[in-house]
């Protein structure tokens, strides 16, 4: 009998063999979702291979959920690679690649029986009371609501026939949506209305006849009913009499119904840089080669235009494309441009879409109705076949890394791998490429394409990058007695733009939870001598600690550099700055954009649109204001405190700050008016700031790469972060210690730091410890993953309540 290898969609890291019953043989293909018995449960799994290895006691597959397999052969291999490389279960990756709400699963549900409880009290009594009050409950819910509900207690209640535990199947919560369409039956014309008596019936026939004469053979029933005021019963009787035909049509839910249609795209003559880039990309596409390009072009150099043309080539060749953007809400202009060019061939995948919208987009990518997917990191799993081009816009963005839950993948790296498996071309674009991609380009793994100039703007000679002025906050404080957050030069610049009616963007990238100590007078910050990262202040122990290696130092009472006793925790958040603006410029209209003001759907868009329509003079916000915005009226960009990012305890702090400053600076002077950038800092000599101020990417790379090499950080060394967490500090610590000891015993060319209490030692009542594993052997990308997996296997199941999370190539180690 034929069998199939199936991966259940659970964190169990194994592949199981099932029998394929004859009636399911044609559908239980590799990549198809199937329903399987799994222990006491019923689960959804994915067939990864068809085999013929009937063994004893194999169970049969119960059902097949797909007509078209959900996973193409390429996606199966890609998800398996992710599981291997990122050290997680294949089932977790498959699950992450599917839209939510589309799987079938069984739950055990507790019901109350008819039998009286006879005044039972204690925990058992509470269980019965809950069921009587709220009806049947899943076991998990009962255990969460009431303390001390054990399996044996439930068995006892069941034996006494006070409760009944039943297995119930919850089916997919998301389904296909349909609507009715009407047309006149063959040979029926407007004259048929004469033979009908009801006015509503006549109206329907007349309306359909008129629409048909206008060339609309089928009309939505809802529209016809709205126009005629008739009801669906009237339609039914017309159908029964044979006047009207009614068919059910599937509809595609999209999030665009409320959006205006995008403007028709302008046609540009490409400039020299664009021509060259497209020529190279086109050649690779034409040759059917798999190749990765790094498109390094300053903001406004015309990269998006290149993506669009390359995608057009791809579609003309009959292949499909994926475009990744860091976050849809922050890149509305980019998405609109793609929609303007490719219309309804594009499926936009969006984290704020409803489950139904997402399911429809996914299904029609899978069945070939859409041939372009655009979206954030998870769009890399778009179920397209024959992918020819994958674009990763702003490839340096940290949001491409998934943090929680597993799979903790980096979508850029997955994109490169998928392109390889699809024999496709991958284009990574950025104004400030990551050091990883820069080094890959230097090593010849990626082909570098550069576009160093902005596209000239009509009415001005050249769209130069804006000049950047660095303001030394320490000096401002000492000499000018600065009290608030806005220095004299920044205030004067703001005043000037307000008078001229030009736009202002202020960046205050305050991360609320960074307890970093700094000297208010000279800008000194404590650093770990071994790890080149900032030490953080732990309030509970009143000491400084290195988040990487665990080094502990007392908090000095005076600044070791200048002797000042003004050691302060860092700065003001966006709200404080907003208040200060209101005091200094009471007439200015200010919009704030941060996590607090963008919680609701479309909130970003509303703020940006309002700013675009000049309904505000100043837009202040966190890094959200730095991304992808293109407002011609903005001529001043102010960075309130460039140090916030620089001082994070992260080896990428300088790179992130450099990228952010370059990006936000790119927001000024995009139109015909000249722009200006003012950067406030306590460390004016910092190379990241200095290079950003000169728009000098190459210079920054030249100073940063040797530092990374010296400390063995990426892109030279590889890192894996392992997090241990759970409700009991002792158990978590013991687990972390035992696991780390096992890892050390494995040997290999690695350096192991930890375990250490995590930077944020306790989150949601969970204690956290972590260990950092650093490989010192370049060119062995899989060695570290294998080592960690071997340690996991040897360690076995962690104690109750403790979780071990592995993060390969982490972007942040907080
Ligand atoms: P990037 O993606 O590098 O920021 P864009 O592709 O958005 O650059 O281009 C910046 C602006 O210049 C856009 O408004 C775009 O429409 C326009 N543009 C792009 N290429 C050309 C061109 N060859 N000629 C004229 N305008 C162009
Ligand atoms: Zn000092
Ligand atoms: Zn250290």
PDB file of C-alpha atoms in Angstrom, residues 256-470:
ATOM      1  CA  UNK A 256      -8.190  47.927  -1.149  1.00  0.00           C
ATOM      2  CA  UNK A 257     -11.914  48.434  -1.504  1.00  0.00           C
ATOM      3  CA  UNK A 258     -11.784  51.627   0.524  1.00  0.00           C
ATOM      4  CA  UNK A 259      -8.622  52.935  -1.084  1.00  0.00           C
ATOM      5  CA  UNK A 260      -8.512  55.281  -4.036  1.00  0.00           C
ATOM      6  CA  UNK A 261      -7.219  53.744  -7.261  1.00  0.00           C
ATOM      7  CA  UNK A 262      -3.535  54.522  -7.660  1.00  0.00           C
ATOM      8  CA  UNK A 263      -2.575  57.162 -10.222  1.00  0.00           C
ATOM      9  CA  UNK A 264      -1.404  55.864 -13.576  1.00  0.00           C
ATOM     10  CA  UNK A 265       2.370  55.515 -13.361  1.00  0.00           C
ATOM     11  CA  UNK A 266       4.590  58.149 -14.963  1.00  0.00           C
ATOM     12  CA  UNK A 267       6.871  56.952 -17.736  1.00  0.00           C
ATOM     13  CA  UNK A 268      10.489  57.879 -17.104  1.00  0.00           C
ATOM     14  CA  UNK A 269      13.462  57.791 -19.342  1.00  0.00           C
ATOM     15  CA  UNK A 270      15.985  55.781 -17.349  1.00  0.00           C
ATOM     16  CA  UNK A 271      19.227  57.442 -16.347  1.00  0.00           C
ATOM     17  CA  UNK A 272      22.637  55.880 -16.869  1.00  0.00           C
ATOM     18  CA  UNK A 273      22.815  54.153 -13.469  1.00  0.00           C
ATOM     19  CA  UNK A 274      19.376  52.640 -13.917  1.00  0.00           C
ATOM     20  CA  UNK A 275      20.143  51.479 -17.455  1.00  0.00           C
ATOM     21  CA  UNK A 276      23.273  49.713 -16.286  1.00  0.00           C
ATOM     22  CA  UNK A 277      21.553  48.068 -13.308  1.00  0.00           C
ATOM     23  CA  UNK A 278      18.664  46.877 -15.437  1.00  0.00           C
ATOM     24  CA  UNK A 279      20.999  45.608 -18.104  1.00  0.00           C
ATOM     25  CA  UNK A 280      22.804  43.383 -15.593  1.00  0.00           C
ATOM     26  CA  UNK A 281      19.612  42.160 -13.949  1.00  0.00           C
ATOM     27  CA  UNK A 282      17.980  41.603 -17.329  1.00  0.00           C
ATOM     28  CA  UNK A 283      20.955  39.577 -18.543  1.00  0.00           C
ATOM     29  CA  UNK A 284      20.733  37.261 -15.545  1.00  0.00           C
ATOM     30  CA  UNK A 285      16.962  36.946 -15.965  1.00  0.00           C
ATOM     31  CA  UNK A 286      17.381  36.179 -19.647  1.00  0.00           C
ATOM     32  CA  UNK A 287      20.036  33.571 -19.030  1.00  0.00           C
ATOM     33  CA  UNK A 288      17.879  31.847 -16.423  1.00  0.00           C
ATOM     34  CA  UNK A 289      20.793  32.071 -14.019  1.00  0.00           C
ATOM     35  CA  UNK A 290      20.408  32.193 -10.312  1.00  0.00           C
ATOM     36  CA  UNK A 291      22.167  35.296  -9.114  1.00  0.00           C
ATOM     37  CA  UNK A 292      21.980  37.796  -6.272  1.00  0.00           C
ATOM     38  CA  UNK A 293      22.515  41.493  -6.872  1.00  0.00           C
ATOM     39  CA  UNK A 294      23.171  44.098  -4.238  1.00  0.00           C
ATOM     40  CA  UNK A 295      21.670  47.326  -5.560  1.00  0.00           C
ATOM     41  CA  UNK A 296      23.306  50.078  -3.564  1.00  0.00           C
ATOM     42  CA  UNK A 297      21.642  53.358  -4.439  1.00  0.00           C
ATOM     43  CA  UNK A 298      21.156  56.465  -2.331  1.00  0.00           C
ATOM     44  CA  UNK A 299      17.585  57.335  -1.357  1.00  0.00           C
ATOM     45  CA  UNK A 300      15.873  58.784  -4.385  1.00  0.00           C
ATOM     46  CA  UNK A 301      18.333  57.308  -6.876  1.00  0.00           C
ATOM     47  CA  UNK A 302      15.552  55.407  -8.636  1.00  0.00           C
ATOM     48  CA  UNK A 303      15.852  51.894  -7.172  1.00  0.00           C
ATOM     49  CA  UNK A 304      12.111  51.317  -7.046  1.00  0.00           C
ATOM     50  CA  UNK A 305      11.929  52.197 -10.718  1.00  0.00           C
ATOM     51  CA  UNK A 306      14.525  49.480 -11.375  1.00  0.00           C
ATOM     52  CA  UNK A 307      12.555  46.900  -9.387  1.00  0.00           C
ATOM     53  CA  UNK A 308       9.429  47.724 -11.360  1.00  0.00           C
ATOM     54  CA  UNK A 309      11.119  47.341 -14.733  1.00  0.00           C
ATOM     55  CA  UNK A 310      12.851  44.115 -13.705  1.00  0.00           C
ATOM     56  CA  UNK A 311       9.527  42.732 -12.528  1.00  0.00           C
ATOM     57  CA  UNK A 312       7.949  43.668 -15.839  1.00  0.00           C
ATOM     58  CA  UNK A 313      10.649  41.659 -17.664  1.00  0.00           C
ATOM     59  CA  UNK A 314      10.014  38.736 -15.347  1.00  0.00           C
ATOM     60  CA  UNK A 315       6.265  38.694 -15.940  1.00  0.00           C
ATOM     61  CA  UNK A 316       6.745  39.066 -19.688  1.00  0.00           C
ATOM     62  CA  UNK A 317       8.905  35.943 -19.564  1.00  0.00           C
ATOM     63  CA  UNK A 318       5.986  34.115 -17.964  1.00  0.00           C
ATOM     64  CA  UNK A 319       7.496  33.923 -14.495  1.00  0.00           C
ATOM     65  CA  UNK A 320       6.338  35.356 -11.190  1.00  0.00           C
ATOM     66  CA  UNK A 321       7.831  37.722  -8.632  1.00  0.00           C
ATOM     67  CA  UNK A 322       8.023  38.495  -4.927  1.00  0.00           C
ATOM     68  CA  UNK A 323       8.734  41.959  -3.502  1.00  0.00           C
ATOM     69  CA  UNK A 324       9.601  42.215   0.161  1.00  0.00           C
ATOM     70  CA  UNK A 325       9.241  45.532   1.974  1.00  0.00           C
ATOM     71  CA  UNK A 326      10.145  46.106   5.625  1.00  0.00           C
ATOM     72  CA  UNK A 327       6.653  46.929   6.818  1.00  0.00           C
ATOM     73  CA  UNK A 328       3.619  47.679   4.678  1.00  0.00           C
ATOM     74  CA  UNK A 329       2.321  50.424   6.946  1.00  0.00           C
ATOM     75  CA  UNK A 330       5.615  52.278   6.657  1.00  0.00           C
ATOM     76  CA  UNK A 331       5.970  51.901   2.909  1.00  0.00           C
ATOM     77  CA  UNK A 332       2.579  52.856   1.510  1.00  0.00           C
ATOM     78  CA  UNK A 333       4.102  54.840  -1.323  1.00  0.00           C
ATOM     79  CA  UNK A 334       6.159  51.894  -2.577  1.00  0.00           C
ATOM     80  CA  UNK A 335       3.178  49.545  -2.469  1.00  0.00           C
ATOM     81  CA  UNK A 336       1.020  52.039  -4.331  1.00  0.00           C
ATOM     82  CA  UNK A 337       3.582  52.309  -7.089  1.00  0.00           C
ATOM     83  CA  UNK A 338       3.619  48.558  -7.610  1.00  0.00           C
ATOM     84  CA  UNK A 339      -0.151  48.440  -7.673  1.00  0.00           C
ATOM     85  CA  UNK A 340      -0.235  51.305 -10.132  1.00  0.00           C
ATOM     86  CA  UNK A 341       2.020  49.359 -12.493  1.00  0.00           C
ATOM     87  CA  UNK A 342       0.757  45.830 -12.103  1.00  0.00           C
ATOM     88  CA  UNK A 343      -2.839  46.350 -10.999  1.00  0.00           C
ATOM     89  CA  UNK A 344      -4.758  43.243 -10.052  1.00  0.00           C
ATOM     90  CA  UNK A 345      -1.884  40.901 -10.810  1.00  0.00           C
ATOM     91  CA  UNK A 346      -0.503  41.949  -7.411  1.00  0.00           C
ATOM     92  CA  UNK A 347      -1.470  40.381  -4.112  1.00  0.00           C
ATOM     93  CA  UNK A 348      -0.505  42.594  -1.195  1.00  0.00           C
ATOM     94  CA  UNK A 349       0.068  40.644   2.000  1.00  0.00           C
ATOM     95  CA  UNK A 350      -0.393  42.714   5.065  1.00  0.00           C
ATOM     96  CA  UNK A 351      -0.217  41.935   8.751  1.00  0.00           C
ATOM     97  CA  UNK A 352      -3.352  43.997   9.351  1.00  0.00           C
ATOM     98  CA  UNK A 353      -5.461  42.227   6.739  1.00  0.00           C
ATOM     99  CA  UNK A 354      -8.354  40.159   8.009  1.00  0.00           C
ATOM    100  CA  UNK A 355      -7.891  36.392   8.059  1.00  0.00           C
ATOM    101  CA  UNK A 356     -10.264  36.118   5.109  1.00  0.00           C
ATOM    102  CA  UNK A 357      -8.376  38.657   3.028  1.00  0.00           C
ATOM    103  CA  UNK A 358      -5.118  36.924   3.745  1.00  0.00           C
ATOM    104  CA  UNK A 359      -6.554  33.533   2.902  1.00  0.00           C
ATOM    105  CA  UNK A 360      -7.904  34.780  -0.429  1.00  0.00           C
ATOM    106  CA  UNK A 361      -4.621  36.418  -1.384  1.00  0.00           C
ATOM    107  CA  UNK A 362      -2.769  33.246  -0.494  1.00  0.00           C
ATOM    108  CA  UNK A 363      -5.153  30.927  -2.326  1.00  0.00           C
ATOM    109  CA  UNK A 364      -5.060  32.951  -5.517  1.00  0.00           C
ATOM    110  CA  UNK A 365      -1.281  33.131  -5.419  1.00  0.00           C
ATOM    111  CA  UNK A 366      -1.325  29.360  -5.138  1.00  0.00           C
ATOM    112  CA  UNK A 367      -3.719  28.852  -8.040  1.00  0.00           C
ATOM    113  CA  UNK A 368      -1.951  31.306 -10.311  1.00  0.00           C
ATOM    114  CA  UNK A 369      -4.480  34.127 -10.436  1.00  0.00           C
ATOM    115  CA  UNK A 370      -1.967  36.576  -8.941  1.00  0.00           C
ATOM    116  CA  UNK A 371       1.601  36.467 -10.123  1.00  0.00           C
ATOM    117  CA  UNK A 372       3.187  39.098  -7.897  1.00  0.00           C
ATOM    118  CA  UNK A 373       3.276  39.041  -4.103  1.00  0.00           C
ATOM    119  CA  UNK A 374       4.301  42.121  -2.176  1.00  0.00           C
ATOM    120  CA  UNK A 375       4.535  42.159   1.573  1.00  0.00           C
ATOM    121  CA  UNK A 376       6.645  42.047   4.719  1.00  0.00           C
ATOM    122  CA  UNK A 377       8.946  39.166   5.685  1.00  0.00           C
ATOM    123  CA  UNK A 378       6.364  36.380   5.626  1.00  0.00           C
ATOM    124  CA  UNK A 379       5.639  37.162   1.951  1.00  0.00           C
ATOM    125  CA  UNK A 380       8.807  35.223   1.194  1.00  0.00           C
ATOM    126  CA  UNK A 381       6.564  32.145   1.658  1.00  0.00           C
ATOM    127  CA  UNK A 382       4.115  33.308  -1.033  1.00  0.00           C
ATOM    128  CA  UNK A 383       2.882  30.098  -2.727  1.00  0.00           C
ATOM    129  CA  UNK A 384       3.896  31.217  -6.207  1.00  0.00           C
ATOM    130  CA  UNK A 385       5.295  28.748  -8.728  1.00  0.00           C
ATOM    131  CA  UNK A 386       8.038  29.500 -11.188  1.00  0.00           C
ATOM    132  CA  UNK A 387       9.381  32.511  -9.342  1.00  0.00           C
ATOM    133  CA  UNK A 388      11.788  34.477 -11.526  1.00  0.00           C
ATOM    134  CA  UNK A 389      12.573  37.532  -9.410  1.00  0.00           C
ATOM    135  CA  UNK A 390      12.743  38.267  -5.703  1.00  0.00           C
ATOM    136  CA  UNK A 391      13.279  41.860  -4.594  1.00  0.00           C
ATOM    137  CA  UNK A 392      14.199  42.724  -1.027  1.00  0.00           C
ATOM    138  CA  UNK A 393      13.789  46.465  -0.602  1.00  0.00           C
ATOM    139  CA  UNK A 394      15.734  48.108   2.253  1.00  0.00           C
ATOM    140  CA  UNK A 395      17.553  44.828   2.749  1.00  0.00           C
ATOM    141  CA  UNK A 396      19.382  46.139   5.842  1.00  0.00           C
ATOM    142  CA  UNK A 397      16.164  46.482   7.853  1.00  0.00           C
ATOM    143  CA  UNK A 398      16.041  44.597  11.138  1.00  0.00           C
ATOM    144  CA  UNK A 399      12.332  43.887  10.714  1.00  0.00           C
ATOM    145  CA  UNK A 400      13.186  41.184   8.175  1.00  0.00           C
ATOM    146  CA  UNK A 401      14.224  39.016  11.103  1.00  0.00           C
ATOM    147  CA  UNK A 402      11.457  37.159  12.837  1.00  0.00           C
ATOM    148  CA  UNK A 403      11.983  37.127  16.568  1.00  0.00           C
ATOM    149  CA  UNK A 404       9.067  35.317  18.161  1.00  0.00           C
ATOM    150  CA  UNK A 405       7.817  32.658  17.761  1.00  0.00           C
ATOM    151  CA  UNK A 406       9.994  30.171  15.860  1.00  0.00           C
ATOM    152  CA  UNK A 407      10.981  29.998  13.022  1.00  0.00           C
ATOM    153  CA  UNK A 408      13.361  32.859  13.785  1.00  0.00           C
ATOM    154  CA  UNK A 409      14.315  33.359  10.158  1.00  0.00           C
ATOM    155  CA  UNK A 410      15.848  36.291   8.348  1.00  0.00           C
ATOM    156  CA  UNK A 411      13.697  36.958   5.283  1.00  0.00           C
ATOM    157  CA  UNK A 412      16.599  38.430   3.317  1.00  0.00           C
ATOM    158  CA  UNK A 413      18.668  35.302   3.728  1.00  0.00           C
ATOM    159  CA  UNK A 414      15.654  33.099   3.037  1.00  0.00           C
ATOM    160  CA  UNK A 415      15.039  35.182  -0.111  1.00  0.00           C
ATOM    161  CA  UNK A 416      18.545  34.480  -1.366  1.00  0.00           C
ATOM    162  CA  UNK A 417      18.043  30.770  -0.693  1.00  0.00           C
ATOM    163  CA  UNK A 418      14.615  30.679  -2.325  1.00  0.00           C
ATOM    164  CA  UNK A 419      15.976  32.456  -5.403  1.00  0.00           C
ATOM    165  CA  UNK A 420      18.677  29.811  -5.551  1.00  0.00           C
ATOM    166  CA  UNK A 421      16.149  26.965  -5.358  1.00  0.00           C
ATOM    167  CA  UNK A 422      13.861  28.628  -7.918  1.00  0.00           C
ATOM    168  CA  UNK A 423      16.776  29.404 -10.245  1.00  0.00           C
ATOM    169  CA  UNK A 424      15.662  32.997  -9.930  1.00  0.00           C
ATOM    170  CA  UNK A 425      17.304  36.397  -9.630  1.00  0.00           C
ATOM    171  CA  UNK A 426      17.408  38.097  -6.266  1.00  0.00           C
ATOM    172  CA  UNK A 427      17.827  41.875  -5.944  1.00  0.00           C
ATOM    173  CA  UNK A 428      18.723  43.271  -2.530  1.00  0.00           C
ATOM    174  CA  UNK A 429      18.302  47.031  -2.529  1.00  0.00           C
ATOM    175  CA  UNK A 430      19.372  49.644  -0.005  1.00  0.00           C
ATOM    176  CA  UNK A 431      20.846  53.080   0.452  1.00  0.00           C
ATOM    177  CA  UNK A 432      22.837  51.679   3.372  1.00  0.00           C
ATOM    178  CA  UNK A 433      23.417  47.963   2.785  1.00  0.00           C
ATOM    179  CA  UNK A 434      24.032  45.778   5.810  1.00  0.00           C
ATOM    180  CA  UNK A 435      27.612  44.833   6.554  1.00  0.00           C
ATOM    181  CA  UNK A 436      26.663  41.210   5.797  1.00  0.00           C
ATOM    182  CA  UNK A 437      25.583  42.026   2.253  1.00  0.00           C
ATOM    183  CA  UNK A 438      28.429  44.481   1.745  1.00  0.00           C
ATOM    184  CA  UNK A 439      30.949  41.790   2.634  1.00  0.00           C
ATOM    185  CA  UNK A 440      29.164  39.243   0.415  1.00  0.00           C
ATOM    186  CA  UNK A 441      29.430  41.704  -2.453  1.00  0.00           C
ATOM    187  CA  UNK A 442      33.118  42.294  -1.739  1.00  0.00           C
ATOM    188  CA  UNK A 443      33.672  38.535  -1.712  1.00  0.00           C
ATOM    189  CA  UNK A 444      31.946  38.199  -5.079  1.00  0.00           C
ATOM    190  CA  UNK A 445      28.988  36.184  -3.770  1.00  0.00           C
ATOM    191  CA  UNK A 446      26.638  39.016  -4.710  1.00  0.00           C
ATOM    192  CA  UNK A 447      27.101  41.279  -7.681  1.00  0.00           C
ATOM    193  CA  UNK A 448      27.269  44.931  -6.702  1.00  0.00           C
ATOM    194  CA  UNK A 449      25.298  47.539  -8.652  1.00  0.00           C
ATOM    195  CA  UNK A 450      25.659  51.160  -7.580  1.00  0.00           C
ATOM    196  CA  UNK A 451      23.532  54.218  -8.215  1.00  0.00           C
ATOM    197  CA  UNK A 452      25.325  57.023  -6.387  1.00  0.00           C
ATOM    198  CA  UNK A 453      23.190  59.966  -7.530  1.00  0.00           C
ATOM    199  CA  UNK A 454      19.717  61.128  -6.776  1.00  0.00           C
ATOM    200  CA  UNK A 455      17.345  61.445  -9.703  1.00  0.00           C
ATOM    201  CA  UNK A 456      17.410  65.155 -10.575  1.00  0.00           C
ATOM    202  CA  UNK A 457      14.250  67.049  -9.724  1.00  0.00           C
ATOM    203  CA  UNK A 458      12.772  69.394 -12.331  1.00  0.00           C
ATOM    204  CA  UNK A 459      13.399  73.001 -11.408  1.00  0.00           C
ATOM    205  CA  UNK A 460      16.732  72.332  -9.787  1.00  0.00           C
ATOM    206  CA  UNK A 461      20.147  71.512 -11.188  1.00  0.00           C
ATOM    207  CA  UNK A 462      20.874  68.416  -9.161  1.00  0.00           C
ATOM    208  CA  UNK A 463      19.061  66.890  -6.225  1.00  0.00           C
ATOM    209  CA  UNK A 464      22.055  66.955  -3.915  1.00  0.00           C
ATOM    210  CA  UNK A 465      21.966  65.293  -0.554  1.00  0.00           C
ATOM    211  CA  UNK A 466      21.301  67.819   2.212  1.00  0.00           C
ATOM    212  CA  UNK A 467      24.112  69.250   4.346  1.00  0.00           C
ATOM    213  CA  UNK A 468      24.218  67.914   7.891  1.00  0.00           C
ATOM    214  CA  UNK A 469      25.140  70.026  10.917  1.00  0.00           C
ATOM    215  CA  UNK A 470      26.236  68.283  14.111  1.00  0.00           C
TER     216      UNK A 470
END
